[in-house]
Amino acid sequence: MAKRITRTLAQLGALVTALLLLIFLADSRYRVLPARIHSALPSHHVGTVVTDLTISFCSSVNPLSSCRLDPEQWHRIDKDLYLRSGWVKSAWLHVKRKKEEELTPEDTIIVGVKIGRLDPGVGEKGQGSEKWESRPGGIWILRSSKRHDSDSDKAITSVDVLFGPDAVDPRPGWRLAQTALLIDTDKKLQPARLSTRHGQPHKEPKEIVPRVRKDGRFKILQISDAHLSTGVGVCRDAIGENGAASKECEADTRTLEFLDNVLDSEAPDLVVLSGDQVEGPTAPDTESAIFKLVDPLIERSIPYVAIFGNHDDEGGHMSREAQMALLKTLPYSLSQPGPQNVDGVGNYYIEVLAPSAQHSALTLYMLDTHSLTPDEKNHKGYDWIKPSQIAWFQSTAQGLQKAHAKYSHIHLDMAFIHIPLPEFAEKTNLVKGGKWVEGVTAPSFNSHFYDALAEEGVVAVGAGHDHVNDYCALRPPPPTPLVLRDAEDTTSAPSIHHDTRPRLGPWMCYAGASGFGGYAGYGGFHRRVRVWEVDTNAGRIATWKRVECCGEDTKKRIDELVIVDGGRVVAPE
């Protein structure tokens, strides 16, 4: 009897499974399930599908032209295809989109987009039966009325515009058109290129957790002042292989070639983008510039973090908030905007875990050093780290102490900023491992963040901003503790009075500028980056630089220093 019941249940289970599979397959082609049930299926697109797109042209001297189509039907991509340089004219890409469950039998979805002057369906092998529709700007779209195509990877689910002959789109699932939109633009303007996403939005990758390698080491590459543009950019102060000025030079091309070489030779575990990723005024499409910088990191699966410099939002094309929101969506990015009640955008920390445990071995603090001073009358120059940031740092560092104490080795703390602290400029500093070429453009107002770093045991702080300074500096160590003896009792043990001033450190190190879109060249100065290698087994940090030019120096570690040993800041002889 039990066997019969078991057999019957198995048969019923098989029948139900077969029926569900049949319904699922039928729904994928003919949509037989109610929208509420269909929307819960894995194949359903959570977002929207694109049903049409077009370009609208308008002119400030023609009152009948419109820059915005009916907002009830069309979504405008908020990027002028002339990058606001068309004098009296502008052009805007508009997209019609719907949620899949809102599609009617009359709706057709776009499954193909091409750019060109000729109909792609004419003369191309295998496309004779396809009916392509023409749109302005040389856009051709291919529609599908098959309802199940809205669930397929054919469906175009989002559209964007990027600019420049060197544009890239590192976002998974996105395809960047190789041919620029065919609009009447000045040759000096950056070509606009359509980028489309096909199928489901990319699934969120597994949480990226930076971790020390099995040999106990962790390597950080600090890239500062890349100064990328929309398009290839123009070199400033470039030096050729022979040491002479290089007149014909594409800034971003040369910058990215340099970074590619360093990434391949150093193979860092983490990259810190320490500000001025973008040359604001020359990057009217900031998104295109950011994508170029992170593309080689994503390609190599290298986690990265970013803070902002004074030039990143200087052109007003994209705010820091918007840039950070974009960075958060990109693969391998660990960047965060930080607490809203703290001044600035990008005050956060990263924990680097031990090789085989969940204990933190290294904490990296990122802070926003803002831009120009808010009080030019009393404090000229640049802004400073604010009390809310210092309070956040102190409370965070102190709150992590208990967890860090569980680490069986020596836990280390580092910090990264863009604009240097006033202490970088002190003439009494011990300066090692590089050159002090230009004046330190630190804030004229000292909010004493350096003291907070020292009090919380941070051993090193990396900065950028001053392109041709690349030294490391250490404040002079306190004098040897005084030993006082009782004059009448020379046999008694000495009474030692310890100096109460802050402990030694942290080291203050410049990264040097990496990008050819920013100034450099003083005294034959070459673009460079800084490498930090942490040996958690010995509690040691070594740092060196890599230069872009010339000869064998491009393959060497330049000015290598050991700045921390046994968990304590050390002063090289």
Coordinates of C-alpha atoms in Angstrom, one line a residue:
M1 CA 0.0 0.0 0.0
A2 CA 2.8 2.4 0.9
K3 CA 4.6 1.7 -2.3
R4 CA 1.4 2.4 -4.3
I5 CA 1.0 5.8 -2.6
T6 CA 4.6 6.7 -3.2
R7 CA 4.4 5.7 -6.8
T8 CA 1.2 7.7 -7.3
L9 CA 2.7 10.8 -5.6
A10 CA 5.8 10.5 -7.8
Q11 CA 3.6 10.3 -10.9
L12 CA 1.6 13.4 -9.8
G13 CA 4.8 15.3 -9.1
A14 CA 6.1 14.4 -12.5
L15 CA 2.9 15.5 -14.2
V16 CA 2.8 18.8 -12.3
T17 CA 6.4 19.5 -13.2
A18 CA 5.7 18.7 -16.9
L19 CA 2.7 21.0 -16.9
L20 CA 4.6 23.9 -15.2
L21 CA 7.4 23.5 -17.7
L22 CA 5.0 23.5 -20.6
I23 CA 3.2 26.6 -19.3
F24 CA 6.6 28.3 -18.8
L25 CA 7.7 27.5 -22.3
A26 CA 4.4 28.6 -23.8
D27 CA 4.5 31.8 -21.8
S28 CA 8.0 32.6 -23.1
R29 CA 6.5 32.7 -26.6
Y30 CA 2.8 33.6 -26.3
R31 CA 2.4 35.1 -22.8
V32 CA -0.3 32.8 -21.5
L33 CA 0.2 33.7 -17.8
P34 CA -1.3 36.8 -16.1
A35 CA 1.1 39.7 -16.0
R36 CA 1.5 39.5 -12.2
I37 CA 2.7 35.9 -12.4
H38 CA 4.8 36.5 -15.5
S39 CA 6.5 39.4 -13.8
A40 CA 7.8 37.1 -11.1
L41 CA 9.5 34.7 -13.5
P42 CA 13.3 34.8 -13.7
S43 CA 13.2 35.8 -17.4
H44 CA 11.2 38.9 -16.8
H45 CA 13.0 42.2 -17.1
V46 CA 12.7 44.1 -13.9
G47 CA 13.3 47.5 -15.5
T48 CA 12.1 48.8 -18.8
V49 CA 12.4 47.9 -22.5
V50 CA 13.0 50.4 -25.2
T51 CA 10.2 50.8 -27.8
D52 CA 11.5 53.7 -29.8
L53 CA 14.3 56.3 -30.0
T54 CA 14.9 59.5 -31.9
I55 CA 16.9 62.7 -31.9
S56 CA 15.4 66.2 -31.6
F57 CA 17.2 69.2 -32.9
C58 CA 16.5 72.7 -31.7
S59 CA 17.9 76.2 -32.2
S60 CA 17.8 79.3 -29.9
V61 CA 17.0 81.4 -33.0
N62 CA 14.1 79.2 -34.1
P63 CA 11.2 79.5 -31.6
L64 CA 9.3 76.6 -33.4
S65 CA 12.0 74.1 -32.6
S66 CA 11.8 72.0 -29.4
C67 CA 14.6 70.6 -27.3
R68 CA 12.2 68.3 -25.5
L69 CA 9.6 66.0 -26.9
D70 CA 6.4 65.1 -25.1
P71 CA 7.6 64.1 -21.6
E72 CA 4.5 61.8 -21.2
Q73 CA 5.9 59.6 -24.0
W74 CA 9.6 60.4 -24.3
H75 CA 12.5 60.3 -21.9
R76 CA 15.4 62.6 -22.8
I77 CA 19.0 61.6 -22.3
D78 CA 20.3 64.7 -20.5
K79 CA 23.4 65.1 -22.7
D80 CA 23.5 67.7 -25.5
L81 CA 25.0 65.9 -28.5
Y82 CA 26.9 69.1 -29.2
L83 CA 28.2 69.2 -25.6
R84 CA 26.7 72.7 -25.3
S85 CA 29.2 74.0 -27.8
G86 CA 26.8 74.3 -30.7
W87 CA 26.4 78.1 -30.4
V88 CA 22.7 78.4 -31.3
K89 CA 21.9 74.8 -31.9
S90 CA 21.6 71.6 -29.7
A91 CA 20.5 68.0 -30.2
W92 CA 19.1 65.5 -27.7
L93 CA 18.5 61.8 -27.8
H94 CA 15.0 60.8 -26.8
V95 CA 13.9 57.3 -25.8
K96 CA 10.5 55.7 -25.5
R97 CA 10.4 52.9 -22.8
K98 CA 7.9 50.8 -21.0
K99 CA 7.8 48.2 -18.3
E100 CA 7.3 44.8 -19.8
E101 CA 4.0 44.3 -18.0
E102 CA 2.7 47.5 -19.5
L103 CA 3.3 46.5 -23.1
T104 CA 0.1 46.4 -25.3
P105 CA -0.4 44.1 -28.3
E106 CA 0.4 47.2 -30.5
D107 CA 3.7 47.8 -28.9
T108 CA 6.9 46.7 -30.6
I109 CA 10.3 46.6 -28.9
I110 CA 13.7 47.5 -30.3
V111 CA 16.0 44.5 -30.7
G112 CA 18.7 46.1 -32.8
V113 CA 20.4 49.5 -33.4
K114 CA 23.0 50.4 -36.0
I115 CA 24.6 53.6 -37.1
G116 CA 25.2 54.4 -40.8
R117 CA 24.0 56.2 -43.9
L118 CA 22.7 53.0 -45.6
D119 CA 19.8 50.7 -44.7
P120 CA 21.5 47.8 -42.9
G121 CA 18.8 45.5 -44.3
V122 CA 20.0 46.1 -47.9
G123 CA 22.9 44.1 -49.1
E124 CA 24.0 42.6 -45.8
K125 CA 24.1 38.9 -45.7
G126 CA 21.3 37.3 -43.7
Q127 CA 19.4 40.6 -43.2
G128 CA 17.4 40.8 -46.4
S129 CA 14.2 40.0 -44.6
E130 CA 14.7 42.5 -41.8
K131 CA 13.0 45.8 -41.9
W132 CA 15.1 48.5 -40.4
E133 CA 13.6 51.9 -39.6
S134 CA 15.5 55.2 -40.1
R135 CA 15.9 57.8 -37.4
P136 CA 17.8 61.1 -37.4
G137 CA 21.6 61.0 -36.8
G138 CA 22.1 57.9 -39.0
I139 CA 20.3 55.7 -36.5
W140 CA 18.6 52.6 -37.8
I141 CA 16.4 50.5 -35.4
L142 CA 15.0 47.0 -35.8
R143 CA 11.8 46.2 -34.1
S144 CA 10.2 42.9 -33.0
S145 CA 6.5 42.4 -32.4
K146 CA 7.1 39.0 -30.8
R147 CA 6.1 39.3 -27.2
H148 CA 8.6 36.9 -25.9
D149 CA 11.5 39.0 -27.3
S150 CA 10.9 41.5 -24.5
D151 CA 12.3 38.8 -22.1
S152 CA 15.3 37.9 -24.3
D153 CA 18.8 39.3 -24.5
K154 CA 17.8 40.8 -27.8
A155 CA 15.7 43.4 -26.1
I156 CA 17.4 46.8 -25.7
T157 CA 16.7 47.9 -22.1
S158 CA 18.7 51.1 -21.8
V159 CA 20.4 53.7 -24.0
D160 CA 23.2 56.2 -23.2
V161 CA 25.5 58.5 -25.1
L162 CA 29.3 58.7 -24.7
F163 CA 31.7 61.0 -26.4
G164 CA 35.1 60.9 -28.0
P165 CA 37.0 58.7 -30.5
D166 CA 38.6 56.9 -27.5
A167 CA 35.3 56.4 -25.5
V168 CA 34.8 53.0 -23.9
D169 CA 31.9 51.5 -22.0
P170 CA 33.1 49.1 -19.2
R171 CA 29.6 48.4 -17.9
P172 CA 28.6 44.7 -18.3
G173 CA 26.0 44.1 -21.0
W174 CA 26.5 47.5 -22.7
R175 CA 27.6 47.8 -26.4
L176 CA 29.2 51.0 -27.6
A177 CA 28.7 51.8 -31.3
Q178 CA 31.9 52.1 -33.2
T179 CA 30.4 54.7 -35.6
A180 CA 29.6 58.1 -34.2
L181 CA 26.1 59.6 -34.6
L182 CA 25.8 61.3 -38.0
I183 CA 25.0 64.8 -36.9
D184 CA 26.3 68.1 -38.4
T185 CA 29.0 69.1 -35.9
D186 CA 32.2 71.1 -35.9
K187 CA 35.2 68.9 -36.4
K188 CA 36.6 70.2 -33.1
L189 CA 33.7 68.7 -31.2
Q190 CA 33.9 65.3 -29.7
P191 CA 31.9 62.7 -31.7
A192 CA 28.7 61.4 -29.9
R193 CA 28.5 57.6 -29.8
L194 CA 25.4 55.5 -28.9
S195 CA 25.7 52.9 -26.2
T196 CA 23.0 50.3 -25.6
R197 CA 22.3 47.7 -23.0
H198 CA 20.8 44.4 -24.1
G199 CA 18.9 42.1 -21.9
Q200 CA 18.7 42.0 -18.2
P201 CA 20.6 44.6 -16.1
H202 CA 23.8 43.1 -15.0
K203 CA 23.4 41.2 -11.7
E204 CA 25.1 42.6 -8.7
P205 CA 28.5 40.8 -8.3
K206 CA 29.4 39.1 -5.1
E207 CA 30.5 41.5 -2.5
I208 CA 34.2 42.4 -3.1
V209 CA 36.2 42.0 0.0
P210 CA 39.9 43.2 -0.2
R211 CA 42.1 40.5 1.4
V212 CA 45.8 40.2 2.1
R213 CA 47.5 37.6 -0.1
K214 CA 48.6 34.3 1.3
D215 CA 52.1 35.5 1.6
G216 CA 51.0 38.2 4.0
R217 CA 51.4 41.1 1.5
F218 CA 49.0 43.6 0.1
K219 CA 49.9 46.1 -2.7
I220 CA 48.2 49.4 -3.2
L221 CA 48.7 51.5 -6.4
Q222 CA 47.9 55.2 -5.8
I223 CA 47.0 57.0 -9.0
S224 CA 46.6 60.7 -8.6
D225 CA 45.9 63.6 -10.9
A226 CA 45.1 61.7 -14.1
H227 CA 43.3 64.8 -15.4
L228 CA 41.4 62.9 -18.1
S229 CA 39.2 64.7 -20.7
T230 CA 36.3 64.0 -22.9
G231 CA 38.2 62.9 -26.0
V232 CA 41.9 62.3 -26.2
G233 CA 42.9 65.7 -24.7
V234 CA 45.9 67.8 -25.2
C235 CA 49.3 67.1 -23.5
R236 CA 50.8 69.7 -21.2
D237 CA 54.6 69.7 -20.5
A238 CA 55.1 66.3 -22.2
I239 CA 58.7 64.9 -22.5
G240 CA 59.7 62.5 -25.2
E241 CA 62.1 59.6 -25.1
N242 CA 65.1 61.8 -26.0
G243 CA 64.3 64.2 -23.1
A244 CA 63.1 66.9 -25.4
A245 CA 59.6 68.4 -25.3
S246 CA 57.0 66.2 -27.0
K247 CA 54.8 68.5 -29.2
E248 CA 52.5 66.0 -30.8
C249 CA 50.9 64.1 -27.9
E250 CA 47.4 62.9 -27.1
A251 CA 47.1 63.4 -23.3
D252 CA 44.7 60.6 -22.4
T253 CA 46.2 58.1 -24.8
R254 CA 49.6 58.5 -23.3
T255 CA 48.3 58.6 -19.7
L256 CA 46.3 55.4 -20.1
E257 CA 49.2 53.6 -21.8
F258 CA 51.4 54.5 -18.8
L259 CA 48.8 53.2 -16.4
D260 CA 48.3 50.0 -18.4
N261 CA 52.0 49.3 -18.2
V262 CA 52.2 49.9 -14.4
L263 CA 49.1 47.8 -13.8
D264 CA 50.6 44.9 -15.7
S265 CA 54.0 45.1 -14.0
E266 CA 52.9 45.8 -10.5
A267 CA 49.7 43.8 -10.4
P268 CA 48.2 45.7 -7.4
D269 CA 45.6 44.3 -5.1
L270 CA 43.8 47.6 -4.8
V271 CA 44.0 50.9 -6.7
V272 CA 43.4 54.3 -4.9
L273 CA 42.2 57.0 -7.3
S274 CA 43.3 60.0 -5.1
G275 CA 41.6 62.9 -6.9
D276 CA 41.6 64.9 -10.0
Q277 CA 40.6 61.9 -12.1
V278 CA 39.0 64.4 -14.4
E279 CA 40.2 67.7 -15.8
G280 CA 36.8 69.4 -15.2
P281 CA 36.7 72.1 -17.9
T282 CA 38.0 69.8 -20.6
A283 CA 35.5 67.0 -19.7
P284 CA 32.1 68.2 -20.6
D285 CA 31.0 64.6 -20.5
T286 CA 32.5 63.5 -17.2
E287 CA 31.0 60.0 -17.5
S288 CA 33.1 59.3 -20.6
A289 CA 36.3 60.4 -18.8
I290 CA 35.6 58.3 -15.7
F291 CA 34.8 55.2 -17.9
K292 CA 38.2 55.5 -19.6
L293 CA 40.1 55.5 -16.2
V294 CA 38.3 52.6 -14.6
D295 CA 38.1 50.4 -17.8
P296 CA 41.6 48.9 -17.4
L297 CA 40.9 48.2 -13.7
I298 CA 37.6 46.4 -14.5
E299 CA 39.3 44.5 -17.3
R300 CA 41.9 43.2 -14.8
S301 CA 39.4 42.6 -12.0
I302 CA 41.2 45.0 -9.7
P303 CA 39.1 46.6 -6.9
Y304 CA 39.4 50.4 -6.6
V305 CA 38.4 53.3 -4.5
A306 CA 38.1 57.0 -5.3
I307 CA 38.2 60.3 -3.6
F308 CA 37.8 63.7 -5.3
G309 CA 40.2 66.6 -6.1
N310 CA 39.5 70.2 -6.8
H311 CA 39.3 69.7 -10.6
D312 CA 36.9 66.7 -10.7
D313 CA 33.7 68.9 -10.6
E314 CA 35.3 72.2 -11.6
G315 CA 33.6 72.4 -14.9
G316 CA 30.2 72.0 -13.3
H317 CA 29.3 69.2 -15.7
M318 CA 28.8 66.5 -13.1
S319 CA 28.6 67.0 -9.3
R320 CA 30.6 65.0 -6.8
E321 CA 27.4 63.4 -5.7
A322 CA 26.6 62.3 -9.2
Q323 CA 30.1 61.1 -9.9
M324 CA 30.1 59.0 -6.7
A325 CA 26.7 57.6 -7.5
L326 CA 28.1 56.5 -10.9
L327 CA 31.2 55.0 -9.4
K328 CA 29.1 53.0 -7.0
T329 CA 27.4 51.2 -9.9
L330 CA 30.6 50.2 -11.7
P331 CA 32.2 46.7 -11.3
Y332 CA 35.0 46.4 -8.7
S333 CA 34.3 49.8 -7.2
L334 CA 34.4 50.1 -3.4
S335 CA 33.8 53.8 -3.5
Q336 CA 31.3 55.3 -1.1
P337 CA 29.8 58.7 -0.6
G338 CA 30.1 58.5 3.2
P339 CA 27.8 59.8 5.9
Q340 CA 25.4 62.6 4.8
N341 CA 26.0 64.5 8.1
V342 CA 29.7 64.8 7.4
D343 CA 31.1 67.6 5.2
G344 CA 32.1 66.5 1.7
V345 CA 31.5 63.5 -0.6
G346 CA 33.7 60.5 -0.1
N347 CA 34.5 60.2 3.6
Y348 CA 34.7 56.4 4.2
Y349 CA 37.0 53.6 5.1
I350 CA 37.9 50.2 3.6
E351 CA 38.9 47.2 5.7
V352 CA 41.4 44.8 4.2
L353 CA 41.0 41.4 5.7
A354 CA 43.6 38.8 6.8
P355 CA 44.3 36.0 4.3
S356 CA 42.1 33.3 5.9
A357 CA 40.1 35.1 8.6
Q358 CA 37.5 37.8 9.0
H359 CA 39.8 40.0 11.0
S360 CA 40.9 43.3 9.6
A361 CA 44.6 43.5 8.9
L362 CA 44.7 47.0 7.3
T363 CA 42.2 50.0 7.4
L364 CA 42.3 52.6 4.7
Y365 CA 40.6 56.0 5.4
M366 CA 39.4 58.1 2.5
L367 CA 38.6 61.8 3.0
D368 CA 37.3 64.6 0.8
T369 CA 39.6 67.7 0.9
H370 CA 37.1 69.8 -1.0
S371 CA 38.2 72.5 -3.4
L372 CA 38.8 76.2 -3.1
T373 CA 38.6 78.1 0.2
P374 CA 35.1 79.2 1.3
D375 CA 36.8 82.3 2.9
E376 CA 39.1 83.9 0.5
K377 CA 39.4 87.1 2.5
N378 CA 40.8 85.4 5.7
H379 CA 42.2 82.1 4.3
K380 CA 43.3 82.2 0.7
G381 CA 43.9 79.2 -1.4
Y382 CA 42.2 75.9 -0.7
D383 CA 39.6 74.4 1.6
W384 CA 40.4 72.3 4.6
I385 CA 39.2 69.2 6.3
K386 CA 36.2 70.2 8.5
P387 CA 35.5 69.5 12.2
S388 CA 32.6 67.1 11.2
Q389 CA 35.1 65.0 9.2
I390 CA 37.7 65.0 12.0
A391 CA 35.0 63.9 14.5
W392 CA 33.8 61.2 12.1
F393 CA 37.3 59.9 11.6
Q394 CA 38.1 59.9 15.4
S395 CA 34.8 58.1 16.3
T396 CA 35.3 55.6 13.5
A397 CA 38.9 54.8 14.4
Q398 CA 38.1 54.5 18.1
G399 CA 35.1 52.4 17.4
L400 CA 37.1 49.9 15.3
Q401 CA 39.9 49.4 18.0
K402 CA 38.2 46.5 19.7
A403 CA 37.7 44.6 16.5
H404 CA 41.2 45.3 15.3
A405 CA 42.6 44.0 18.6
K406 CA 41.5 40.5 17.6
Y407 CA 43.9 40.4 14.7
S408 CA 46.8 38.1 15.6
H409 CA 49.4 40.3 13.8
I410 CA 50.0 44.0 13.8
H411 CA 47.1 46.0 12.5
L412 CA 48.0 49.1 10.4
D413 CA 46.0 52.2 9.4
M414 CA 46.6 54.5 6.4
A415 CA 44.8 57.5 5.0
F416 CA 44.4 59.1 1.6
I417 CA 43.5 62.7 0.7
H418 CA 43.9 64.9 -2.4
I419 CA 45.0 68.4 -1.2
P420 CA 48.0 68.0 1.2
L421 CA 47.8 69.0 4.8
P422 CA 49.7 72.1 6.1
E423 CA 52.2 69.8 7.8
F424 CA 53.5 68.7 4.4
A425 CA 55.1 72.2 4.1
E426 CA 57.0 72.4 7.4
K427 CA 60.6 73.2 6.7
T428 CA 61.8 71.1 9.7
N429 CA 60.4 67.9 8.2
L430 CA 62.7 65.0 7.4
V431 CA 62.2 64.8 3.6
K432 CA 63.1 61.5 1.9
G433 CA 62.5 59.5 -1.3
G434 CA 61.7 62.2 -3.8
K435 CA 61.9 65.9 -4.7
W436 CA 60.3 69.0 -3.3
V437 CA 60.1 71.0 -6.5
E438 CA 57.1 73.4 -6.1
G439 CA 55.4 75.1 -3.3
V440 CA 53.0 73.1 -1.2
T441 CA 49.5 74.4 -1.9
A442 CA 48.0 73.3 1.3
P443 CA 45.1 75.1 3.0
S444 CA 46.3 78.3 4.8
F445 CA 43.9 77.4 7.7
N446 CA 45.1 74.4 9.7
S447 CA 42.2 72.4 11.2
H448 CA 44.8 70.0 12.7
F449 CA 43.7 66.8 11.0
Y450 CA 47.3 65.7 11.1
D451 CA 47.2 65.6 14.9
A452 CA 44.0 63.5 14.8
L453 CA 45.8 61.0 12.4
A454 CA 48.8 60.8 14.8
E455 CA 46.6 60.4 17.9
E456 CA 44.7 57.5 16.3
G457 CA 47.9 55.7 15.2
V458 CA 47.7 56.2 11.4
V459 CA 51.2 55.5 10.0
A460 CA 51.0 57.1 6.6
V461 CA 48.9 59.5 4.6
G462 CA 49.1 59.8 0.8
A463 CA 48.2 62.9 -1.1
G464 CA 48.2 64.4 -4.6
H465 CA 47.4 67.8 -6.0
D466 CA 51.0 69.3 -6.3
H467 CA 52.0 67.5 -9.5
V468 CA 55.8 67.8 -9.3
N469 CA 56.3 67.1 -5.6
D470 CA 56.8 63.4 -5.0
Y471 CA 58.6 63.2 -1.7
C472 CA 57.8 61.6 1.6
A473 CA 58.1 63.7 4.8
L474 CA 58.2 63.0 8.4
R475 CA 57.9 65.4 11.3
P476 CA 61.0 65.4 13.5
P477 CA 60.9 62.8 16.2
P478 CA 60.5 64.0 19.8
P479 CA 63.7 64.2 21.8
T480 CA 65.0 61.3 23.8
P481 CA 63.1 61.0 27.1
L482 CA 64.9 62.9 29.8
V483 CA 66.6 60.8 32.5
L484 CA 66.7 62.5 35.9
R485 CA 68.8 61.2 38.8
D486 CA 68.7 62.2 42.4
A487 CA 72.0 64.1 43.0
E488 CA 72.4 62.8 46.6
D489 CA 71.5 59.1 45.7
T490 CA 73.5 58.0 42.7
T491 CA 72.7 54.3 43.5
S492 CA 69.0 54.6 43.1
A493 CA 67.2 53.6 39.9
P494 CA 66.7 56.5 37.4
S495 CA 63.4 58.4 37.4
I496 CA 62.3 58.7 33.7
H497 CA 60.0 61.5 32.6
H498 CA 58.6 60.6 29.1
D499 CA 57.9 63.3 26.5
T500 CA 54.2 63.8 26.2
R501 CA 54.1 65.1 22.6
P502 CA 52.3 63.0 19.9
R503 CA 54.0 59.8 18.7
L504 CA 56.2 59.7 15.6
G505 CA 54.3 60.0 12.3
P506 CA 52.4 59.6 10.2
W507 CA 54.5 59.8 7.1
M508 CA 53.3 62.2 4.5
C509 CA 53.9 61.1 0.9
Y510 CA 53.0 62.7 -2.4
A511 CA 52.0 60.4 -5.3
G512 CA 53.1 62.8 -8.1
A513 CA 50.9 63.4 -11.1
S514 CA 50.1 60.6 -13.5
G515 CA 48.2 62.5 -16.2
F516 CA 49.4 64.4 -19.2
G517 CA 46.3 66.6 -19.2
G518 CA 47.7 68.5 -16.1
Y519 CA 50.8 70.6 -15.7
A520 CA 54.2 69.1 -15.0
G521 CA 57.6 69.2 -16.6
Y522 CA 59.5 71.3 -14.1
G523 CA 63.1 70.3 -14.5
G524 CA 62.3 67.4 -16.7
F525 CA 59.8 65.9 -14.3
H526 CA 58.1 62.7 -15.6
R527 CA 54.6 61.5 -14.8
R528 CA 54.5 58.9 -12.0
V529 CA 52.4 56.9 -9.6
R530 CA 53.1 55.7 -6.0
V531 CA 53.1 52.1 -4.9
W532 CA 52.5 51.0 -1.3
E533 CA 53.3 47.5 -0.3
V534 CA 52.2 46.3 3.1
D535 CA 53.8 43.2 4.7
T536 CA 51.4 42.2 7.4
N537 CA 53.6 39.5 8.8
A538 CA 56.3 42.0 9.7
G539 CA 54.0 45.1 10.2
R540 CA 56.1 46.8 7.5
I541 CA 55.2 49.3 4.8
A542 CA 57.5 50.0 1.9
T543 CA 56.7 52.6 -0.8
W544 CA 58.2 53.5 -4.2
K545 CA 57.3 55.2 -7.4
R546 CA 57.0 54.2 -11.1
V547 CA 57.7 56.7 -13.8
E548 CA 56.4 57.0 -17.3
C549 CA 59.6 57.9 -19.1
C550 CA 62.4 57.2 -20.0
G551 CA 64.7 54.2 -20.6
E552 CA 65.3 51.6 -17.9
D553 CA 63.7 53.9 -15.2
T554 CA 60.3 52.9 -16.5
K555 CA 60.9 49.3 -15.2
K556 CA 62.5 50.3 -11.8
R557 CA 61.2 51.0 -8.4
I558 CA 62.2 54.6 -7.9
D559 CA 63.1 56.0 -4.4
E560 CA 62.1 52.9 -2.4
L561 CA 61.7 53.5 1.3
V562 CA 60.7 51.4 4.3
I563 CA 58.5 53.8 6.3
V564 CA 56.9 51.4 8.8
D565 CA 58.5 48.4 10.5
G566 CA 57.2 46.3 13.3
G567 CA 54.1 48.4 13.2
R568 CA 55.9 51.6 14.1
V569 CA 56.8 54.6 12.0
V570 CA 60.6 54.5 11.3
A571 CA 62.8 57.3 10.0
P572 CA 65.3 56.1 7.3
E573 CA 68.9 57.2 7.8

